[in-house]
Tab-separated table of C-alpha atoms in Angstrom:
chain	number	residue	atom	x	y	z
S	1	MET	CA	102.635	120.965	133.109
S	2	ASN	CA	105.371	119.396	130.899
S	3	GLU	CA	106.274	116.958	133.688
S	4	GLU	CA	102.634	115.882	133.979
S	5	ARG	CA	102.399	115.415	130.217
S	6	SER	CA	105.701	113.528	130.122
S	7	PHE	CA	104.567	111.261	132.985
S	8	ALA	CA	101.242	110.590	131.250
S	9	MET	CA	102.984	109.751	127.973
S	10	ARG	CA	105.453	107.387	129.688
S	11	LYS	CA	102.562	105.737	131.525
S	12	MET	CA	100.676	105.251	128.244
S	13	LEU	CA	103.762	103.716	126.550
S	14	THR	CA	104.230	101.421	129.525
S	15	ARG	CA	100.605	100.245	129.285
S	16	PHE	CA	100.917	99.634	125.547
S	17	LEU	CA	104.147	97.695	125.936
S	18	LEU	CA	102.648	95.685	128.801
S	19	MET	CA	99.614	94.795	126.687
S	20	ALA	CA	101.963	93.576	123.977
S	21	LEU	CA	103.797	91.374	126.488
S	22	ILE	CA	100.758	89.693	128.107
S	23	PRO	CA	100.311	87.055	125.365
S	24	ALA	CA	103.969	86.077	125.738
S	25	MET	CA	103.638	85.769	129.530
S	26	ILE	CA	100.518	83.580	129.270
S	27	GLY	CA	102.464	81.061	127.194
S	28	GLY	CA	104.123	79.773	130.400
S	29	VAL	CA	107.483	78.025	130.217
S	30	GLN	CA	107.834	78.504	126.494
S	31	ALA	CA	107.277	82.247	126.811
S	32	GLN	CA	109.764	82.460	129.699
S	33	ALA	CA	112.427	80.850	127.532
S	34	GLN	CA	111.964	83.505	124.901
S	35	SER	CA	113.634	86.869	125.193
S	36	ILE	CA	111.657	90.091	125.528
S	37	GLN	CA	108.964	90.428	122.889
S	38	ARG	CA	110.165	93.062	120.501
S	39	LEU	CA	107.707	95.455	118.896
S	40	LYS	CA	108.102	96.515	115.270
S	41	LEU	CA	109.008	100.210	115.271
S	42	ALA	CA	108.909	102.200	112.025
S	43	VAL	CA	111.732	104.726	112.381
S	44	PHE	CA	111.287	107.650	110.020
S	45	ASP	CA	114.077	110.028	109.008
S	46	ILE	CA	114.791	112.632	111.647
S	47	GLU	CA	113.487	116.016	110.520
S	48	LEU	CA	114.535	119.641	110.965
S	49	ASP	CA	111.980	122.291	111.932
S	50	ASP	CA	113.918	125.501	111.319
S	51	PHE	CA	112.608	128.669	112.981
S	52	SER	CA	115.934	130.519	112.838
S	53	ALA	CA	116.256	133.854	111.071
S	54	GLY	CA	116.169	133.094	107.342
S	55	GLY	CA	116.057	129.342	107.940
S	56	PRO	CA	112.630	128.675	106.435
S	57	ILE	CA	113.570	130.697	103.351
S	58	ALA	CA	117.075	129.257	102.871
S	59	GLY	CA	116.019	125.676	103.542
S	60	GLU	CA	118.070	122.827	104.906
S	61	SER	CA	121.820	123.145	104.290
S	62	PRO	CA	123.867	120.187	102.973
S	63	GLU	CA	125.608	120.022	106.375
S	64	GLU	CA	122.252	119.815	108.159
S	65	THR	CA	121.029	117.122	105.761
S	66	ASP	CA	124.172	115.050	106.394
S	67	ARG	CA	123.844	115.517	110.163
S	68	LEU	CA	120.170	114.488	110.082
S	69	GLN	CA	121.095	111.319	108.179
S	70	ARG	CA	123.785	110.486	110.765
S	71	MET	CA	121.330	111.103	113.609
S	72	THR	CA	118.711	108.864	111.962
S	73	ALA	CA	121.280	106.048	111.697
S	74	LEU	CA	122.272	106.623	115.345
S	75	ALA	CA	118.628	106.489	116.482
S	76	GLN	CA	118.026	103.263	114.550
S	77	ASP	CA	121.139	101.691	116.119
S	78	LEU	CA	120.256	102.771	119.661
S	79	LEU	CA	116.662	101.581	119.355
S	80	ALA	CA	117.701	98.221	117.878
S	81	GLN	CA	120.391	97.708	120.556
S	82	SER	CA	117.834	98.338	123.301
S	83	GLY	CA	116.300	94.916	122.752
S	84	LEU	CA	112.810	96.446	122.801
S	85	PHE	CA	112.282	96.962	119.080
S	86	ASP	CA	112.685	95.424	115.657
S	87	ILE	CA	113.384	98.363	113.371
S	88	VAL	CA	111.313	98.937	110.248
S	89	ASP	CA	112.883	101.433	107.848
S	90	GLY	CA	110.381	104.275	107.546
S	91	SER	CA	112.133	105.684	104.492
S	92	ALA	CA	110.888	102.640	102.546
S	93	SER	CA	107.447	104.257	102.423
S	94	THR	CA	106.338	105.804	99.146
S	95	ASP	CA	104.088	108.309	100.955
S	96	GLN	CA	104.964	111.842	99.831
S	97	ARG	CA	104.861	113.181	103.425
S	98	VAL	CA	107.705	110.815	104.282
S	99	LYS	CA	109.716	111.932	101.250
S	100	ASP	CA	109.048	115.611	102.071
S	101	HIS	CA	110.027	115.126	105.760
S	102	TRP	CA	106.670	116.479	106.872
S	103	LEU	CA	105.642	113.911	109.493
S	104	ARG	CA	106.194	116.270	112.420
S	105	LYS	CA	103.315	118.411	111.102
S	106	CYS	CA	100.860	115.837	109.745
S	107	ASN	CA	98.843	115.386	112.947
S	108	GLY	CA	99.593	111.702	113.489
S	109	CYS	CA	99.597	110.445	109.902
S	110	ASP	CA	102.801	108.577	110.775
S	111	ALA	CA	100.712	105.901	112.525
S	112	ASP	CA	98.890	104.990	109.300
S	113	ILE	CA	102.150	104.972	107.356
S	114	ALA	CA	103.814	102.757	109.995
S	115	ARG	CA	100.868	100.350	109.922
S	116	ALA	CA	101.151	100.133	106.117
S	117	LEU	CA	104.819	99.183	106.594
S	118	GLY	CA	103.797	96.387	108.983
S	119	ALA	CA	104.950	98.119	112.171
S	120	ASP	CA	103.328	98.218	115.614
S	121	LEU	CA	104.606	101.711	116.437
S	122	SER	CA	105.877	104.792	114.608
S	123	PHE	CA	108.917	106.866	115.625
S	124	VAL	CA	109.009	110.516	114.583
S	125	CYS	CA	111.860	112.684	115.795
S	126	PHE	CA	112.813	116.243	114.932
S	127	PHE	CA	115.199	118.999	115.869
S	128	ARG	CA	113.551	122.390	116.241
S	129	LYS	CA	116.107	125.080	115.469
S	130	ILE	CA	115.460	128.472	117.040
S	131	SER	CA	119.001	129.658	116.342
S	132	VAL	CA	122.431	128.094	115.932
S	133	MET	CA	122.787	128.105	119.709
S	134	GLU	CA	119.230	127.309	120.812
S	135	GLN	CA	117.550	124.086	119.710
S	136	ASN	CA	115.099	121.472	120.916
S	137	LEU	CA	114.809	117.752	120.182
S	138	GLU	CA	111.463	115.975	120.336
S	139	ILE	CA	110.558	112.287	119.996
S	140	ARG	CA	107.018	111.004	119.376
S	141	ILE	CA	105.997	107.352	119.287
S	142	ARG	CA	102.478	106.407	118.194
S	143	ASP	CA	100.511	103.192	118.279
S	144	ALA	CA	100.164	102.267	114.603
S	145	ARG	CA	96.755	100.651	115.167
S	146	THR	CA	95.025	103.458	117.053
S	147	GLY	CA	97.121	106.514	116.196
S	148	ARG	CA	97.354	107.348	119.903
S	149	LEU	CA	100.509	108.956	121.177
S	150	ALA	CA	102.289	106.292	123.233
S	151	HIS	CA	105.402	108.302	124.157
S	152	ALA	CA	106.606	111.860	123.849
S	153	SER	CA	109.772	113.370	125.227
S	154	GLN	CA	111.870	116.412	124.514
S	155	THR	CA	115.019	118.169	125.604
S	156	ASP	CA	116.743	121.453	124.911
S	157	LEU	CA	120.270	121.610	123.549
S	158	ARG	CA	122.869	124.206	122.748
S	159	GLY	CA	125.030	124.346	119.651
S	160	GLU	CA	124.543	122.925	116.196
S	161	THR	CA	127.178	120.181	116.155
S	162	ASP	CA	127.245	116.415	115.798
S	163	GLN	CA	128.253	116.215	119.450
S	164	SER	CA	125.343	118.285	120.788
S	165	TRP	CA	122.771	116.590	118.549
S	166	SER	CA	123.987	113.055	119.322
S	167	ARG	CA	124.132	113.739	123.074
S	168	ALA	CA	120.546	114.980	123.061
S	169	LEU	CA	119.376	111.997	121.008
S	170	LYS	CA	121.212	109.478	123.207
S	171	PHE	CA	119.820	111.140	126.347
S	172	LEU	CA	116.189	110.944	125.243
S	173	ILE	CA	116.377	107.408	123.913
S	174	ARG	CA	118.306	106.017	126.875
S	175	TYR	CA	116.889	107.909	129.861
S	176	ARG	CA	113.345	108.746	128.757
S	177	LEU	CA	112.464	105.667	126.717
S	178	VAL	CA	114.656	102.573	127.062
S	179	GLU	CA	115.839	102.525	130.690
S	180	PRO	CA	112.416	103.274	132.227
S	181	GLU	CA	110.857	100.464	130.150
S	182	LEU	CA	113.620	97.958	130.965
S	183	ALA	CA	113.394	98.831	134.685
S	184	ARG	CA	109.632	98.323	134.610
S	185	ARG	CA	110.038	94.901	132.991
S	186	LYS	CA	112.511	93.729	135.663
S	187	GLN	CA	109.980	94.295	138.451
């Protein structure tokens, strides 16, 4: 079931990205001389959804906050380096849900916030902590105009370290988002 959902989400993102490229392709020689059309992607701070024993009561630790900030910077760098996106800083929003790091639970409100920031797409990412050893990373990208989910991917990881978090983030961005889209464009 997850594979079917993942395939459907990748297919939807591919369609959306293709629709964004059609005007550039119609432009003929001038469009061919241009590089890949980059979409504006509002990247919001990566969030922590803590289900560990005592986690919801204790709240986010200073170490977790620092790690989340490093992972957000890493995600922004990886997405910008992909050549697919122009990054819009989601933390520039004054919306309280952004400040409270509540986008993972707002049922798609990130699309409206991204649109208000002038972006084509929104990027919401969060680590779900079951325990120190068992965690999950999820990425959601929405079309800022329609609010539709354009991409969703997730992976499990073990250990609460910079290394495990960055490996999971790099894996999802590279192998589930960027490389499939770049391969599709080369065809």
